[in-house]
Coordinates of C-alpha atoms in Angstrom, one line a residue:
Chain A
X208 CA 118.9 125.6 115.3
X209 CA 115.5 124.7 114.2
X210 CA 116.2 124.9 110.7
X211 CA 119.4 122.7 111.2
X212 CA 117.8 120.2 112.4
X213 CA 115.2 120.5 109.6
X214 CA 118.0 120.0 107.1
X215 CA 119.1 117.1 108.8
X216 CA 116.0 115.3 108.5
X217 CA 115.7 115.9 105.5
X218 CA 119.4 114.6 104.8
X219 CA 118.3 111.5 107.1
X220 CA 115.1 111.0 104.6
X221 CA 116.7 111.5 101.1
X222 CA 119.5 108.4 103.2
X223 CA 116.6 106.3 103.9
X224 CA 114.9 106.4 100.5
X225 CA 118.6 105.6 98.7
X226 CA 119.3 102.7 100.7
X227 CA 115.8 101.1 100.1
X228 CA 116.2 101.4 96.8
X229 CA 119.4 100.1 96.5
X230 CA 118.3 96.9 98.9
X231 CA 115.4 96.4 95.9
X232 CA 117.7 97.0 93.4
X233 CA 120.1 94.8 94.4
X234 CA 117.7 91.8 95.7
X235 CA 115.8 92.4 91.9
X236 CA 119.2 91.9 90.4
X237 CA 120.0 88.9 91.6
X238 CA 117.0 87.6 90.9
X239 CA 117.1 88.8 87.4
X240 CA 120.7 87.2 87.1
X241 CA 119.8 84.2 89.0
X242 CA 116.8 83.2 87.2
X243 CA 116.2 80.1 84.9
X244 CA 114.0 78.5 82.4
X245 CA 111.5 76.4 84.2
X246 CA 110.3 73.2 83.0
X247 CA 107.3 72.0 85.5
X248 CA 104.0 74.2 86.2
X249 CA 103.0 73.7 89.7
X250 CA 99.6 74.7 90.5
X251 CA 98.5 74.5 94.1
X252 CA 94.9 75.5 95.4
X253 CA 94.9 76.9 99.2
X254 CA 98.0 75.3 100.1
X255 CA 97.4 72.2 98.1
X256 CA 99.0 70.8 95.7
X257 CA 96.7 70.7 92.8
X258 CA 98.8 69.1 90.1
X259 CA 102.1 69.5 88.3
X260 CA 102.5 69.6 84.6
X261 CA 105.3 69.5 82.0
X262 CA 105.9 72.8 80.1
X263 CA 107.3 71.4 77.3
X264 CA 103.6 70.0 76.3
X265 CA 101.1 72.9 74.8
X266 CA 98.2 71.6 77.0
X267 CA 95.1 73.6 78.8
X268 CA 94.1 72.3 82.5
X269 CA 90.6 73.2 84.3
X270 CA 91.5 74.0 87.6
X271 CA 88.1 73.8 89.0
X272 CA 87.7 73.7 93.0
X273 CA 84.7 74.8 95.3
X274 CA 86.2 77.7 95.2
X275 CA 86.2 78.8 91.7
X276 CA 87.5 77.8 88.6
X277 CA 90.9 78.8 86.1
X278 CA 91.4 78.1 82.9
X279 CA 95.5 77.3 83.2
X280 CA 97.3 77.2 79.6
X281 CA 100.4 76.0 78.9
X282 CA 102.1 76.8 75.4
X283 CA 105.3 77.1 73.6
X284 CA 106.6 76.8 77.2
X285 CA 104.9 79.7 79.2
X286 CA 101.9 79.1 80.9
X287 CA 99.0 81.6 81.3
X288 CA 95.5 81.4 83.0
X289 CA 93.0 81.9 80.2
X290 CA 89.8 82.2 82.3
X291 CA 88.8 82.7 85.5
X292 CA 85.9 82.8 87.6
X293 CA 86.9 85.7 90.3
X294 CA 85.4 88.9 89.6
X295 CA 88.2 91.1 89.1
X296 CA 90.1 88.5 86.3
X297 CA 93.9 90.0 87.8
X298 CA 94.9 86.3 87.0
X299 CA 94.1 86.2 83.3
X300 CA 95.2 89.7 82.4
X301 CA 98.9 88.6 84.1
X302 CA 101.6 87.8 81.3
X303 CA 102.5 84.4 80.5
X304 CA 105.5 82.6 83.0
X305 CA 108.7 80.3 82.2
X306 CA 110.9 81.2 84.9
X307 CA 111.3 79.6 87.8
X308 CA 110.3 80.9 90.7
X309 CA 107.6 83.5 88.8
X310 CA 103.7 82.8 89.7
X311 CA 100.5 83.4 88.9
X312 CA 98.2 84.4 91.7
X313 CA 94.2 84.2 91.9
X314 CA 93.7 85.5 95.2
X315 CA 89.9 85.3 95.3
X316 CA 90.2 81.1 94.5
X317 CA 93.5 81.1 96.3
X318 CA 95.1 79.7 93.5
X319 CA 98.9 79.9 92.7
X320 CA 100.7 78.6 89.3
X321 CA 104.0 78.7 89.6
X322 CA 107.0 77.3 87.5
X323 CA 109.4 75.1 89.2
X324 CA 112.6 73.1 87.8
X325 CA 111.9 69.8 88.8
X326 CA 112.0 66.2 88.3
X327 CA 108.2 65.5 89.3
X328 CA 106.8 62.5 86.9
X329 CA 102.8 63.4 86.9
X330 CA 102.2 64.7 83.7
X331 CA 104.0 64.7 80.8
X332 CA 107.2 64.2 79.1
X333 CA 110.5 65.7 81.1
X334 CA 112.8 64.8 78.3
X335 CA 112.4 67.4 76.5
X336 CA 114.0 70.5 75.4
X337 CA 116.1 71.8 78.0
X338 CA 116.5 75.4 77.3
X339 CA 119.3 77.3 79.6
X340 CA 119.7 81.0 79.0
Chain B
X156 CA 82.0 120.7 131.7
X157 CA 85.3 122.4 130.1
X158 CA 86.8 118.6 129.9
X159 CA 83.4 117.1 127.8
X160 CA 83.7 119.7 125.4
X161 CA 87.4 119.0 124.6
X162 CA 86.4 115.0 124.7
X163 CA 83.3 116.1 122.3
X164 CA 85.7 118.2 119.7
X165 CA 88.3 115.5 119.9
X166 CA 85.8 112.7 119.1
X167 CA 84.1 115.4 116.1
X168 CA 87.8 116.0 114.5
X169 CA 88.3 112.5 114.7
X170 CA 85.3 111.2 112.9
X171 CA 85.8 113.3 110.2
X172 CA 89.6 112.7 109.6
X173 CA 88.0 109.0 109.2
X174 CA 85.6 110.1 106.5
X175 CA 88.0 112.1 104.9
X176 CA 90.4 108.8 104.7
X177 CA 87.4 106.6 103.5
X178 CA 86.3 108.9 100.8
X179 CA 90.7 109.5 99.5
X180 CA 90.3 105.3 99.7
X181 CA 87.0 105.7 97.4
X182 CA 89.1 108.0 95.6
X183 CA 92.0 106.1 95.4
X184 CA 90.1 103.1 94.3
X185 CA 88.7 105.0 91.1
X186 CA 92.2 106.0 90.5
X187 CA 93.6 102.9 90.0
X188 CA 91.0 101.2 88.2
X189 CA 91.7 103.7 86.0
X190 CA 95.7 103.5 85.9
X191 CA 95.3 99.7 85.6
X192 CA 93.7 99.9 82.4
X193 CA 96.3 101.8 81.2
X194 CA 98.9 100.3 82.1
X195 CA 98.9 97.2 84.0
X196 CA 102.5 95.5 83.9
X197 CA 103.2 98.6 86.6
X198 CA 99.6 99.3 88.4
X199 CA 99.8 95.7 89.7
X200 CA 96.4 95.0 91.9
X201 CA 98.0 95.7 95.1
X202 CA 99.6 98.9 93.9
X203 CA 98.7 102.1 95.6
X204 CA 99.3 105.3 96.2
X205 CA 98.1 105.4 99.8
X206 CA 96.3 108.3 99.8
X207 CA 94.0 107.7 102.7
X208 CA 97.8 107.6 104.5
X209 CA 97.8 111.2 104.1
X210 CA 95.5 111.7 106.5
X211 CA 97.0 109.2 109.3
X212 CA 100.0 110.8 108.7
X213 CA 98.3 114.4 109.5
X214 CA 96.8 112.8 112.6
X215 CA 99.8 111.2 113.4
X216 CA 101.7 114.5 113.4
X217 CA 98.9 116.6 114.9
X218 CA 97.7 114.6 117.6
X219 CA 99.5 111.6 118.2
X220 CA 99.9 107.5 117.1
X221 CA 97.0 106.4 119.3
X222 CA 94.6 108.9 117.3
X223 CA 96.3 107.9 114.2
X224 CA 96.3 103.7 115.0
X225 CA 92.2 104.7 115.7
X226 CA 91.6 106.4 112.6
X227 CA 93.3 103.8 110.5
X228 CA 91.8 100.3 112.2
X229 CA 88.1 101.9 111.5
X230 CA 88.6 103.7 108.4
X231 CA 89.9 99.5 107.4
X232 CA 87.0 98.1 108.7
X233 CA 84.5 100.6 107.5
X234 CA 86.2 100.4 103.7
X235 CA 86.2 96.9 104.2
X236 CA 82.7 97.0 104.4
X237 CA 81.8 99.6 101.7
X238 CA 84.1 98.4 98.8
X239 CA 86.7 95.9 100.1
X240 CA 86.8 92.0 100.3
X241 CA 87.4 89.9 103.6
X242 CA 91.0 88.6 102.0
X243 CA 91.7 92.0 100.9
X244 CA 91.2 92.9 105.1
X245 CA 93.4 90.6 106.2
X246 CA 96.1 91.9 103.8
X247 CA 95.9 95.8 104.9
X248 CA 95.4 94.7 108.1
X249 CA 98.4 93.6 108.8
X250 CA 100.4 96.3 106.3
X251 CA 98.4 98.8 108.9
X252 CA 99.1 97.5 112.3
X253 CA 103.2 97.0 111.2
X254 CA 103.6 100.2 109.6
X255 CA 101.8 102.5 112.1
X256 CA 103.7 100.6 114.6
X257 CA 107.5 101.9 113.0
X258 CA 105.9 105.0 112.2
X259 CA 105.6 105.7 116.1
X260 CA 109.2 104.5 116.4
X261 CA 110.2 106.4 114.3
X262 CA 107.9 109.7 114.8
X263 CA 109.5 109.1 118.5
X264 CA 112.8 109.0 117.4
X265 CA 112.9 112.4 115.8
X266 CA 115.4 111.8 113.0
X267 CA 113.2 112.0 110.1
X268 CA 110.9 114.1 108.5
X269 CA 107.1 113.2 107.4
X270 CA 108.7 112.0 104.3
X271 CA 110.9 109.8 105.8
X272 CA 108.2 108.4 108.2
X273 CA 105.4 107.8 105.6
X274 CA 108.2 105.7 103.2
X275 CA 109.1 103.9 106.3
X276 CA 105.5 103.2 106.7
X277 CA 104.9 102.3 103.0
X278 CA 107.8 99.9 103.3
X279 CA 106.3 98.2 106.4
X280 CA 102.7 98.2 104.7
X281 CA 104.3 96.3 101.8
X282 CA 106.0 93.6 104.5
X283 CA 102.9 93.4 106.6
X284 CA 101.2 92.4 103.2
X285 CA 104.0 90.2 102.0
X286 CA 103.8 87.9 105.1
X287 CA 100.3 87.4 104.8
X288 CA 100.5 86.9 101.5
X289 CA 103.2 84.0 102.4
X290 CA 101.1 82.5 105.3
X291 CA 97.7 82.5 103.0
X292 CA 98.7 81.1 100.1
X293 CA 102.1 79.3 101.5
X294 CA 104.1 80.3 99.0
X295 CA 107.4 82.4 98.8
X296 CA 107.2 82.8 95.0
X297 CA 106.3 86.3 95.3
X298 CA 109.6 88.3 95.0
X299 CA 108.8 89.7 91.6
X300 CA 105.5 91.4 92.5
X301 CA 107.2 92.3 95.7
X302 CA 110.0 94.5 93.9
X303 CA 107.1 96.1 92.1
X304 CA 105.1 96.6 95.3
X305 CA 108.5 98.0 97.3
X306 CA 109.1 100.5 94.5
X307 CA 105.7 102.1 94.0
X308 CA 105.5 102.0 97.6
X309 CA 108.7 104.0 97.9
X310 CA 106.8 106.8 95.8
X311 CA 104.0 106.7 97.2
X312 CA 105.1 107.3 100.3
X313 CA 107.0 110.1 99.4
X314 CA 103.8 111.6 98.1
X315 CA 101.7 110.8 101.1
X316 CA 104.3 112.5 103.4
X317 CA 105.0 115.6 101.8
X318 CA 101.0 116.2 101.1
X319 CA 100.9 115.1 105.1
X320 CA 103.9 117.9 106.0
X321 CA 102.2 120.7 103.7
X322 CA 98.8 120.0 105.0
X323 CA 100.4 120.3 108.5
X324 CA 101.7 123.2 107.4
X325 CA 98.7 124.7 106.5
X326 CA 96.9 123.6 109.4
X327 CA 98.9 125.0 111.5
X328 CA 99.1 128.5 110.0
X329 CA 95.3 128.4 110.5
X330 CA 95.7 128.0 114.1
X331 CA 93.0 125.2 113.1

């Protein structure tokens, strides 16, 4: 008896584990499928927006708040932080971002970079290359 | 007098589960310095293997979720202090109180193993972290690191429970 209902358990765990991964499989999918070429670098700073720049301009922006400071660089149309001033640099060793919906997270200066597909008219040229994958 | 020296072992084997969790968390925390420079596309920041779970899963299984839920809030608060940060808190703070919280469920419910129980509670550690994340820094653009996080967490778990079951094991052959 007892070692049935060991096996079942077991059964019940192996179960559990398969249909976790398959939810993160399948949610990772469609976001893979789903995602597109950005062409606007959002960078908000505890909530706030910050400023939104064009990715289609190679251009580096100081994001410096009482909080901290980034160095945000935009180039060939990714965007990266260079430098920051957090102690643990997670923000700077990340890889560079077109897609939309991808970020770039400084926890320690609460900053976020993120890349959105918008219309916004701050900074920059909008016109230009359009690139859809 | 019989009573105070049960109380008195209880509150002993307690304090030192919680020491053993804060030095696995020290441990861990070498760890994945380590692992980060090696490869850090995978060991993402908030990537880890839990092993301080290992021993709130023993707890959980030996002596119950309250003495587990215990174990866990001041082994958090004392790492917090030693080698944590105050944002970092808030983060495994809520991961904690969600995942010990299905873990009970699901400890109660009796249809899973310690395996099955510690993924549960990886998976829940990784939500609790998510929503704080979202409500902090009010933003959903997190997905990608969250598929990362669900995954590892996933292994991890399974680590942490069947080192929980075996130590059980153990423990129990001890008559300790």
């Amino acid at each position: 008896m007892e070692e049935q209902a060991k096996k079942r358990k077991i059964k019940n765990d192996i179960i559990l584990v398969a249909a976790l991964l398959t939810v993160i499989l399948i949610v990772g999918a469609f976001v893979l499928i789903f995602r597109k070429e950005g062409n606007m670098v959002k960078v908000t700073v505890d909530g706030q927006v910050f400023g939104t720049y064009s990715l289609n301009k190679n251009q580096t922006v100081e994001i410096k708040t009482e909080k901290g400071y980034n160095l945000l660089v935009i180039e060939n149309g990714k965007a990266y932080v260079k430098e920051a001033s957090c102690p643990d640099g997670i923000c700077s060793s990340d890889k560079p971002i077109s897609y939309t919906g991808e970020s770039i997270i400084c926890l320690p200066n609460k900053v976020v970079v993120s890349i959105e597909n918008g219309d916004g008219t701050n900074n920059g040229n909008n016109g230009g290359i359009d690139i859809v994958s | 007098m019989r009573n105070n020296a049960l109380k008195i072992k209880r509150i002993t084997l307690l304090a030192m589960f919680t020491s053993l969790a804060i030095v696995l968390s020290y441990v861990e925390m070498l760890l994945m310095a380590q692992l980060q420079l090696v490869a850090p596309t995978v060991f993402l920041p908030a990537v880890k293997m839990g092993l301080p779970n290992i021993v709130i899963i023993l707890i959980l299984y030996r002596l119950g979720i309250k003495e587990a839920s215990v174990v866990s809030l001041v082994r958090l608060i004392l790492s917090t202090l030693l080698f944590g940060t105050i944002t970092g808190f808030w983060y495994s703070l809520a991961g904690s109180v969600l995942s010990l919280l299905v873990m009970g469920i699901l400890k109660k419910m009796d249809r899973f193993s310690s395996v099955g129980v510690s993924v549960a509670g990886a998976v829940m550690h990784n939500i609790g972290q998510m929503i704080v994340a979202v409500i902090l820094l009010q933003t959903s653009e997190i997905v990608y690191y969250m598929i990362i996080l669900a995954i590892t967490g996933i292994i991890g778990g399974v680590f942490v429970g069947l080192c929980g079951a075996l130590l059980h094991k153990r423990l129990e052959k001890m008559k300790m």
